[in-house]
GROMACS .gro file of C-alpha atoms in nm:
model
  367
    1MET     CA    1   5.779   8.954   8.264
    2GLU     CA    2   5.458   9.140   8.134
    3GLU     CA    3   5.380   9.165   8.488
    4ARG     CA    4   5.696   9.275   8.606
    5LYS     CA    5   5.657   9.552   8.375
    6LEU     CA    6   5.378   9.699   8.591
    7LEU     CA    7   5.603   9.743   8.863
    8HIS     CA    8   5.815  10.058   8.657
    9SER     CA    9   5.590  10.272   8.822
   10PHE     CA   10   5.716  10.193   9.153
   11LEU     CA   11   6.111  10.320   9.093
   12PRO     CA   12   6.225  10.607   9.230
   13LYS     CA   13   6.354  10.909   9.000
   14SER     CA   14   6.630  10.940   9.257
   15GLN     CA   15   6.762  10.808   9.571
   16LYS     CA   16   6.660  11.097   9.800
   17VAL     CA   17   6.312  11.010   9.752
   18LEU     CA   18   6.373  10.656   9.943
   19PRO     CA   19   6.396  10.619  10.302
   20PRO     CA   20   6.707  10.551  10.449
   21ARG     CA   21   6.782  10.199  10.607
   22LYS     CA   22   6.988  10.076  10.891
   23ILE     CA   23   7.215   9.763  10.903
   24ARG     CA   24   7.001   9.555  11.132
   25ASP     CA   25   6.701   9.613  10.911
   26SER     CA   26   6.851   9.368  10.658
   27TYR     CA   27   7.007   9.138  10.912
   28ILE     CA   28   6.908   8.788  10.843
   29GLU     CA   29   6.993   8.432  10.992
   30VAL     CA   30   6.948   8.125  10.800
   31LEU     CA   31   6.964   7.753  10.919
   32LEU     CA   32   7.067   7.445  10.719
   33PRO     CA   33   6.969   7.163  10.928
   34LEU     CA   34   7.198   6.884  10.809
   35GLY     CA   35   7.228   6.737  11.132
   36THR     CA   36   6.841   6.675  11.137
   37ASP     CA   37   6.732   6.635  10.772
   38PRO     CA   38   6.916   6.355  10.594
   39GLU     CA   39   6.774   6.403  10.235
   40LEU     CA   40   6.911   6.762  10.248
   41ARG     CA   41   7.256   6.628  10.375
   42ASP     CA   42   7.264   6.401  10.079
   43LYS     CA   43   7.290   6.703   9.886
   44TYR     CA   44   7.568   6.847  10.055
   45VAL     CA   45   7.794   6.539  10.139
   46THR     CA   46   8.100   6.446   9.946
   47VAL     CA   47   8.290   6.145   9.907
   48GLN     CA   48   8.520   6.252  10.197
   49ASN     CA   49   8.243   6.286  10.423
   50THR     CA   50   8.273   6.688  10.432
   51VAL     CA   51   8.062   6.973  10.300
   52ARG     CA   52   8.035   7.014   9.926
   53PHE     CA   53   8.191   7.379   9.915
   54GLY     CA   54   8.044   7.440   9.599
   55ARG     CA   55   7.690   7.455   9.751
   56ILE     CA   56   7.795   7.667  10.022
   57LEU     CA   57   7.879   7.916   9.710
   58GLU     CA   58   7.527   7.871   9.576
   59ASP     CA   59   7.386   7.926   9.916
   60LEU     CA   60   7.587   8.242   9.967
   61ASP     CA   61   7.477   8.392   9.617
   62SER     CA   62   7.092   8.292   9.734
   63LEU     CA   63   7.159   8.458  10.048
   64GLY     CA   64   7.320   8.790   9.915
   65VAL     CA   65   7.040   8.860   9.654
   66LEU     CA   66   6.748   8.798   9.967
   67VAL     CA   67   6.950   9.046  10.190
   68CYS     CA   68   6.955   9.323   9.936
   69TYR     CA   69   6.573   9.268   9.872
   70ILE     CA   70   6.513   9.297  10.254
   71HIS     CA   71   6.700   9.609  10.283
   72ASN     CA   72   6.489   9.739   9.975
   73HIS     CA   73   6.180   9.628  10.083
   74ASN     CA   74   5.855   9.825   9.916
   75HIS     CA   75   5.596   9.814  10.153
   76SER     CA   76   5.356   9.944   9.865
   77THR     CA   77   5.370   9.659   9.639
   78ASN     CA   78   5.392   9.261   9.712
   79MET     CA   79   5.642   9.235   9.444
   80SER     CA   80   5.981   9.413   9.458
   81PRO     CA   81   6.011   9.643   9.176
   82LEU     CA   82   6.417   9.595   9.164
   83SER     CA   83   6.610   9.309   9.015
   84ILE     CA   84   6.875   9.236   9.214
   85VAL     CA   85   7.198   9.041   9.068
   86THR     CA   86   7.551   8.942   9.192
   87VAL     CA   87   7.804   9.188   8.991
   88LEU     CA   88   8.115   9.062   9.201
   89VAL     CA   89   8.259   8.837   9.475
   90ASP     CA   90   8.484   9.039   9.666
   91LYS     CA   91   8.636   8.810   9.899
   92ILE     CA   92   8.596   8.462  10.084
   93ASP     CA   93   8.795   8.383  10.350
   94MET     CA   94   8.795   8.025  10.506
   95CYS     CA   95   8.874   8.002  10.859
   96LYS     CA   96   8.785   7.643  10.933
   97HIS     CA   97   8.869   7.412  10.636
   98SER     CA   98   8.694   7.040  10.763
   99LEU     CA   99   8.314   7.081  10.771
  100SER     CA  100   8.119   6.805  10.935
  101PRO     CA  101   7.781   6.715  10.708
  102GLU     CA  102   7.597   6.575  11.028
  103GLN     CA  103   7.628   6.941  11.206
  104ASP     CA  104   7.392   7.211  11.147
  105ILE     CA  105   7.514   7.530  10.943
  106LYS     CA  106   7.400   7.881  11.012
  107PHE     CA  107   7.461   8.176  10.798
  108THR     CA  108   7.439   8.537  10.904
  109GLY     CA  109   7.439   8.845  10.634
  110HIS     CA  110   7.357   9.209  10.569
  111VAL     CA  111   7.395   9.514  10.386
  112SER     CA  112   7.730   9.706  10.495
  113TRP     CA  113   7.745   9.978  10.195
  114VAL     CA  114   7.545  10.142   9.984
  115GLY     CA  115   7.622  10.327   9.669
  116ASN     CA  116   7.374  10.472   9.419
  117THR     CA  117   7.284  10.145   9.280
  118THR     CA  118   7.546   9.874   9.437
  119MET     CA  119   7.542   9.732   9.775
  120GLU     CA  120   7.826   9.529   9.939
  121VAL     CA  121   7.689   9.262  10.143
  122LYS     CA  122   7.894   9.115  10.447
  123MET     CA  123   7.788   8.736  10.510
  124LYS     CA  124   7.913   8.495  10.758
  125MET     CA  125   7.889   8.090  10.817
  126PHE     CA  126   7.895   7.901  11.132
  127GLN     CA  127   7.870   7.551  11.182
  128LEU     CA  128   7.738   7.366  11.495
  129HIS     CA  129   8.003   7.207  11.733
  130ASP     CA  130   7.935   6.906  11.971
  131ASP     CA  131   7.587   7.036  11.957
  132GLU     CA  132   7.677   7.327  12.184
  133LYS     CA  133   7.796   7.647  11.981
  134TYR     CA  134   7.830   7.759  11.667
  135TRP     CA  135   8.206   7.817  11.533
  136PRO     CA  136   8.294   8.065  11.261
  137VAL     CA  137   8.378   7.904  10.930
  138LEU     CA  138   8.405   8.156  10.702
  139ASP     CA  139   8.382   8.566  10.627
  140ALA     CA  140   8.232   8.653  10.260
  141THR     CA  141   8.189   8.984  10.103
  142PHE     CA  142   7.974   9.025   9.775
  143VAL     CA  143   7.878   9.337   9.579
  144MET     CA  144   7.522   9.362   9.418
  145VAL     CA  145   7.349   9.578   9.189
  146ALA     CA  146   6.989   9.678   9.149
  147GLN     CA  147   6.837   9.719   8.795
  148ASP     CA  148   6.480   9.791   8.713
  149SER     CA  149   6.172   9.556   8.689
  150GLU     CA  150   6.299   9.398   8.358
  151ASN     CA  151   6.690   9.342   8.448
  152LYS     CA  152   6.755   9.638   8.173
  153ARG     CA  153   6.900   9.944   8.375
  154PRO     CA  154   7.046  10.041   8.700
  155ALA     CA  155   6.803  10.123   8.961
  156PHE     CA  156   6.839  10.315   9.293
  157VAL     CA  157   6.855  10.151   9.622
  158ASN     CA  158   6.766  10.250   9.991
  159PRO     CA  159   7.060  10.476  10.125
  160LEU     CA  160   7.205  10.302  10.444
  161ILE     CA  161   7.281  10.494  10.748
  162PRO     CA  162   7.506  10.358  11.023
  163GLU     CA  163   7.432  10.381  11.389
  164ASN     CA  164   7.721  10.313  11.599
  165LYS     CA  165   8.119  10.338  11.565
  166GLU     CA  166   8.144   9.967  11.450
  167GLU     CA  167   7.868  10.030  11.191
  168GLU     CA  168   8.044  10.355  11.071
  169GLU     CA  169   8.379  10.127  11.041
  170LEU     CA  170   8.183   9.874  10.826
  171PHE     CA  171   8.079  10.135  10.588
  172THR     CA  172   8.396  10.349  10.556
  173GLN     CA  173   8.562   9.958  10.494
  174GLY     CA  174   8.296   9.933  10.218
  175GLU     CA  175   8.426  10.255  10.075
  176LEU     CA  176   8.773  10.140  10.078
  177ASN     CA  177   8.685   9.817   9.922
  178LYS     CA  178   8.551  10.017   9.619
  179SER     CA  179   8.852  10.211   9.614
  180ARG     CA  180   9.079   9.893   9.600
  181ARG     CA  181   8.864   9.732   9.349
  182ILE     CA  182   8.888  10.060   9.127
  183ALA     CA  183   9.290  10.065   9.173
  184PHE     CA  184   9.311   9.695   9.123
  185SER     CA  185   9.119   9.728   8.809
  186THR     CA  186   9.324  10.015   8.689
  187SER     CA  187   9.651   9.831   8.740
  188SER     CA  188   9.523   9.517   8.557
  189LEU     CA  189   9.812   9.331   8.339
  190LEU     CA  190   9.515   9.364   8.050
  191LYS     CA  191   9.566   9.733   8.083
  192VAL     CA  192   9.912   9.828   8.195
  193ALA     CA  193  10.240   9.674   8.179
  194PRO     CA  194  10.402   9.456   8.473
  195SER     CA  195  10.610   9.675   8.728
  196SER     CA  196  10.953   9.659   8.724
  197GLU     CA  197  10.979   9.378   9.022
  198GLU     CA  198  10.728   9.197   8.798
  199ARG     CA  199  10.951   9.202   8.506
  200ASN     CA  200  11.238   9.101   8.676
  201ILE     CA  201  11.038   8.779   8.805
  202ILE     CA  202  10.948   8.688   8.483
  203HIS     CA  203  11.324   8.733   8.350
  204GLU     CA  204  11.462   8.539   8.613
  205LEU     CA  205  11.181   8.241   8.562
  206PHE     CA  206  11.292   8.243   8.214
  207LEU     CA  207  11.659   8.247   8.247
  208SER     CA  208  11.635   7.943   8.491
  209THR     CA  209  11.450   7.752   8.209
  210LEU     CA  210  11.732   7.804   7.943
  211ASP     CA  211  11.943   7.465   7.856
  212PRO     CA  212  12.298   7.556   7.970
  213LYS     CA  213  12.416   7.293   7.726
  214THR     CA  214  12.282   7.485   7.410
  215ILE     CA  215  12.340   7.865   7.496
  216SER     CA  216  11.997   7.947   7.300
  217PHE     CA  217  11.702   8.125   7.400
  218GLN     CA  218  11.513   7.881   7.220
  219SER     CA  219  11.594   7.576   7.376
  220ARG     CA  220  11.396   7.543   7.742
  221ILE     CA  221  11.407   7.288   8.018
  222LEU     CA  222  11.208   7.242   8.316
  223PRO     CA  223  11.411   7.297   8.656
  224PRO     CA  224  11.343   6.981   8.921
  225LYS     CA  225  11.051   6.952   9.085
  226ALA     CA  226  10.869   7.201   8.835
  227VAL     CA  227  10.570   7.171   8.568
  228TRP     CA  228  10.506   7.379   8.265
  229MET     CA  229  10.182   7.610   8.319
  230GLU     CA  230  10.034   7.460   7.980
  231ASP     CA  231  10.053   7.073   8.136
  232THR     CA  232   9.800   7.202   8.405
  233LYS     CA  233   9.480   7.275   8.222
  234LEU     CA  234   9.164   7.093   8.251
  235LYS     CA  235   8.831   7.156   8.066
  236SER     CA  236   8.467   7.097   8.122
  237LEU     CA  237   8.125   7.162   7.905
  238ASP     CA  238   7.821   7.208   8.052
  239ILE     CA  239   7.479   7.262   7.844
  240CYS     CA  240   7.262   7.552   8.050
  241HIS     CA  241   6.934   7.385   8.104
  242PRO     CA  242   6.618   7.560   8.222
  243GLN     CA  243   6.629   7.400   8.562
  244GLU     CA  244   6.919   7.637   8.661
  245ARG     CA  245   6.761   7.979   8.531
  246ASN     CA  246   6.627   8.265   8.717
  247VAL     CA  247   6.319   8.482   8.665
  248PHE     CA  248   6.478   8.648   8.395
  249ASN     CA  249   6.565   8.343   8.197
  250ARG     CA  250   6.936   8.350   8.278
  251ILE     CA  251   7.137   8.099   8.453
  252PHE     CA  252   7.173   8.137   8.845
  253GLY     CA  253   7.508   8.287   8.914
  254GLY     CA  254   7.567   8.043   9.218
  255PHE     CA  255   7.564   7.755   8.971
  256LEU     CA  256   7.812   7.885   8.750
  257MET     CA  257   8.037   7.963   9.089
  258ARG     CA  258   7.978   7.595   9.170
  259LYS     CA  259   8.111   7.442   8.835
  260ALA     CA  260   8.396   7.664   8.833
  261TYR     CA  261   8.485   7.573   9.204
  262GLU     CA  262   8.443   7.201   9.139
  263LEU     CA  263   8.670   7.214   8.831
  264ALA     CA  264   8.916   7.423   8.976
  265TRP     CA  265   8.937   7.180   9.296
  266ALA     CA  266   8.988   6.908   9.032
  267THR     CA  267   9.275   7.091   8.887
  268ALA     CA  268   9.426   7.147   9.221
  269CYS     CA  269   9.361   6.778   9.331
  270SER     CA  270   9.530   6.629   8.992
  271PHE     CA  271   9.845   6.894   9.003
  272GLY     CA  272   9.917   6.851   9.390
  273GLY     CA  273   9.858   6.501   9.382
  274SER     CA  274   9.643   6.512   9.708
  275ARG     CA  275   9.278   6.633   9.808
  276PRO     CA  276   9.326   7.002   9.841
  277TYR     CA  277   9.086   7.253  10.062
  278VAL     CA  278   9.003   7.583   9.948
  279VAL     CA  279   9.129   7.868  10.167
  280THR     CA  280   9.019   8.205   9.965
  281VAL     CA  281   8.765   8.294   9.673
  282ASP     CA  282   8.820   8.648   9.557
  283ASP     CA  283   8.744   8.846   9.276
  284ILE     CA  284   8.497   8.681   9.071
  285MET     CA  285   8.350   8.933   8.830
  286PHE     CA  286   8.013   8.868   8.671
  287GLN     CA  287   8.070   9.035   8.339
  288LYS     CA  288   7.791   8.901   8.094
  289PRO     CA  289   7.475   8.701   8.173
  290VAL     CA  290   7.467   8.318   8.050
  291GLU     CA  291   7.163   8.262   7.858
  292VAL     CA  292   6.946   7.956   7.913
  293GLY     CA  293   7.053   7.719   7.608
  294SER     CA  294   7.407   7.844   7.585
  295LEU     CA  295   7.698   7.593   7.628
  296LEU     CA  296   7.908   7.682   7.912
  297PHE     CA  297   8.295   7.627   7.841
  298LEU     CA  298   8.499   7.643   8.153
  299SER     CA  299   8.898   7.651   8.120
  300SER     CA  300   9.093   7.603   8.469
  301GLN     CA  301   9.447   7.594   8.488
  302VAL     CA  302   9.729   7.646   8.772
  303CYS     CA  303   9.867   7.996   8.748
  304PHE     CA  304  10.100   8.016   9.064
  305THR     CA  305  10.231   7.800   9.341
  306GLN     CA  306  10.392   7.876   9.653
  307GLY     CA  307  10.496   7.604   9.931
  308ASN     CA  308  10.178   7.422   9.949
  309TYR     CA  309   9.947   7.667   9.788
  310ILE     CA  310   9.795   7.621   9.472
  311GLN     CA  311   9.637   7.949   9.299
  312VAL     CA  312   9.421   7.840   9.018
  313ARG     CA  313   9.212   8.041   8.771
  314VAL     CA  314   8.893   7.952   8.584
  315HIS     CA  315   8.786   8.107   8.257
  316SER     CA  316   8.409   8.100   8.180
  317GLU     CA  317   8.274   8.153   7.811
  318VAL     CA  318   7.969   8.069   7.652
  319PHE     CA  319   7.894   7.974   7.290
  320SER     CA  320   7.586   8.113   7.173
  321LEU     CA  321   7.393   7.911   6.908
  322ASP     CA  322   7.230   8.168   6.768
  323SER     CA  323   7.560   8.427   6.716
  324ARG     CA  324   7.799   8.132   6.677
  325GLU     CA  325   8.032   8.363   6.862
  326HIS     CA  326   8.231   8.263   7.194
  327MET     CA  327   8.204   8.543   7.483
  328THR     CA  328   8.392   8.569   7.810
  329THR     CA  329   8.146   8.582   8.104
  330ASN     CA  330   8.338   8.491   8.439
  331VAL     CA  331   8.687   8.502   8.553
  332PHE     CA  332   8.728   8.332   8.897
  333HIS     CA  333   8.992   8.294   9.141
  334PHE     CA  334   9.066   8.029   9.364
  335THR     CA  335   9.340   7.978   9.643
  336PHE     CA  336   9.373   7.616   9.777
  337MET     CA  337   9.621   7.450  10.020
  338SER     CA  338   9.745   7.086   9.944
  339GLU     CA  339   9.872   6.846  10.202
  340LYS     CA  340  10.200   6.856  10.083
  341GLU     CA  341  10.452   7.077   9.900
  342VAL     CA  342  10.351   7.111   9.549
  343PRO     CA  343  10.583   7.168   9.233
  344LEU     CA  344  10.662   7.523   9.070
  345ILE     CA  345  10.503   7.641   8.790
  346PHE     CA  346  10.688   7.801   8.509
  347PRO     CA  347  10.536   7.993   8.195
  348LYS     CA  348  10.653   7.927   7.840
  349THR     CA  349  10.481   8.234   7.681
  350TYR     CA  350  10.444   8.589   7.748
  351GLY     CA  351  10.088   8.541   7.777
  352GLU     CA  352  10.113   8.230   8.054
  353SER     CA  353  10.373   8.508   8.226
  354MET     CA  354  10.081   8.724   8.258
  355LEU     CA  355   9.883   8.478   8.410
  356TYR     CA  356  10.150   8.390   8.656
  357LEU     CA  357  10.177   8.733   8.780
  358ASP     CA  358   9.821   8.802   8.812
  359GLY     CA  359   9.821   8.472   9.004
  360GLN     CA  360  10.081   8.607   9.232
  361ARG     CA  361   9.895   8.921   9.292
  362HIS     CA  362   9.574   8.721   9.379
  363PHE     CA  363   9.768   8.500   9.627
  364LYS     CA  364   9.943   8.794   9.801
  365SER     CA  365   9.609   8.981   9.845
  366MET     CA  366   9.482   8.694  10.043
  367SER     CA  367   9.426   8.775  10.409
   0.00000   0.00000   0.00000
C-alpha cells in the first residue's frame, strides 16, 4: 500500500487531460482451455458433468476489471494509479443452458460506455462445439468504478470515442442503461409505495389465503399447490479468509457472487424438486466492501414463481468482530428455470409482499 501511495501523482485532475480511447483499444479475448487441461477442468465440473456457473461469475468479474485496466492503461508507469472495482452487475443473460466441461470456453470483453469515473463493460462467452465453431453462451453487462490508488476516492477515467454506427449504438445503450438504473432505483419499494396494480395483486393474494370457514382476516390457509414464502429460506455462513482477498485486503467480488449463486441454486433446487438452470442474473449492487476476517451471512429465499420459473433473492451481510454490527453488503437476484412446473409462492406479511413485488419486477425485466 505504501508503494501505491506514490502513484497519486499520476492521477489526473480532470478527464479532459486524458487521451480518448476507442472500443477496440480495450477489446480482449481470453481462452479457458477446459478441453485440454484436466486439472483446470476439475475446478469447473459439476456432479452433473456440466460447468459450474459460480466459477464463470468469478471469471466474468476478473475479466471486467482487466478490460477497464486496459482501457485506462497509463504508458508512463508500470503500475496503474487506478483501483478498478465492480460496482454493479447490470445483467447476465444466458442463451445456452447446458455447458460441457470438456470443451474450451472463450470470453470476449470491451468497454462500451464511459462516464467521468464509471465504465460499462460488455462481455460475451462462447463454447467450442464439435471442435469446429464457438457458439454463444451468455451476454453480460457490468458497471465498474475507478478509485484512486488507495481505493478511497473516485478517479477520472479515459473518455470513450465511438468509431462507427454500431459503436455509437452501444454507447447510446450505455446511456439508456444508466437512465434505466436511476429510474429503477427511484421507484424502489424501499422508497415509494407499490403501484395501484401491484397493490391489487397483493390484496388478491391475501384474499385467496383466507379461510372461508372462519370469515376472519387472521385465519390464513394455503391454496392448493402453493408454499408460504417463509418456508423457502436457506442460509449459509462463510468465514472470509485471506485467500480470497484482493490487493486492498478486501474480499474479491467474484467470490461473493459464486457463494450467493450456489446458495440460490440450492434454494431453487430444493424448492422446485429438480436441478434448475440459471436464466438471468441481474441488479447485483455492491453496496459495501467485505473485509478479510468478517463473518459472511447469506440468506436466500424464493420470492416469486411463474410456471417453471423461480425468482430467488439472496441477501448478503457481514458481521464485524470489531464493531459487533451486522451490515448489508449485497443483494443478488437470480432467475432459474426448473424441469417441471413449480408451486406458487404466497407472502404472509407486508414485508414479504414487498419482496414478492420486487421479485416480480425483476422477473418482468428478464430479456
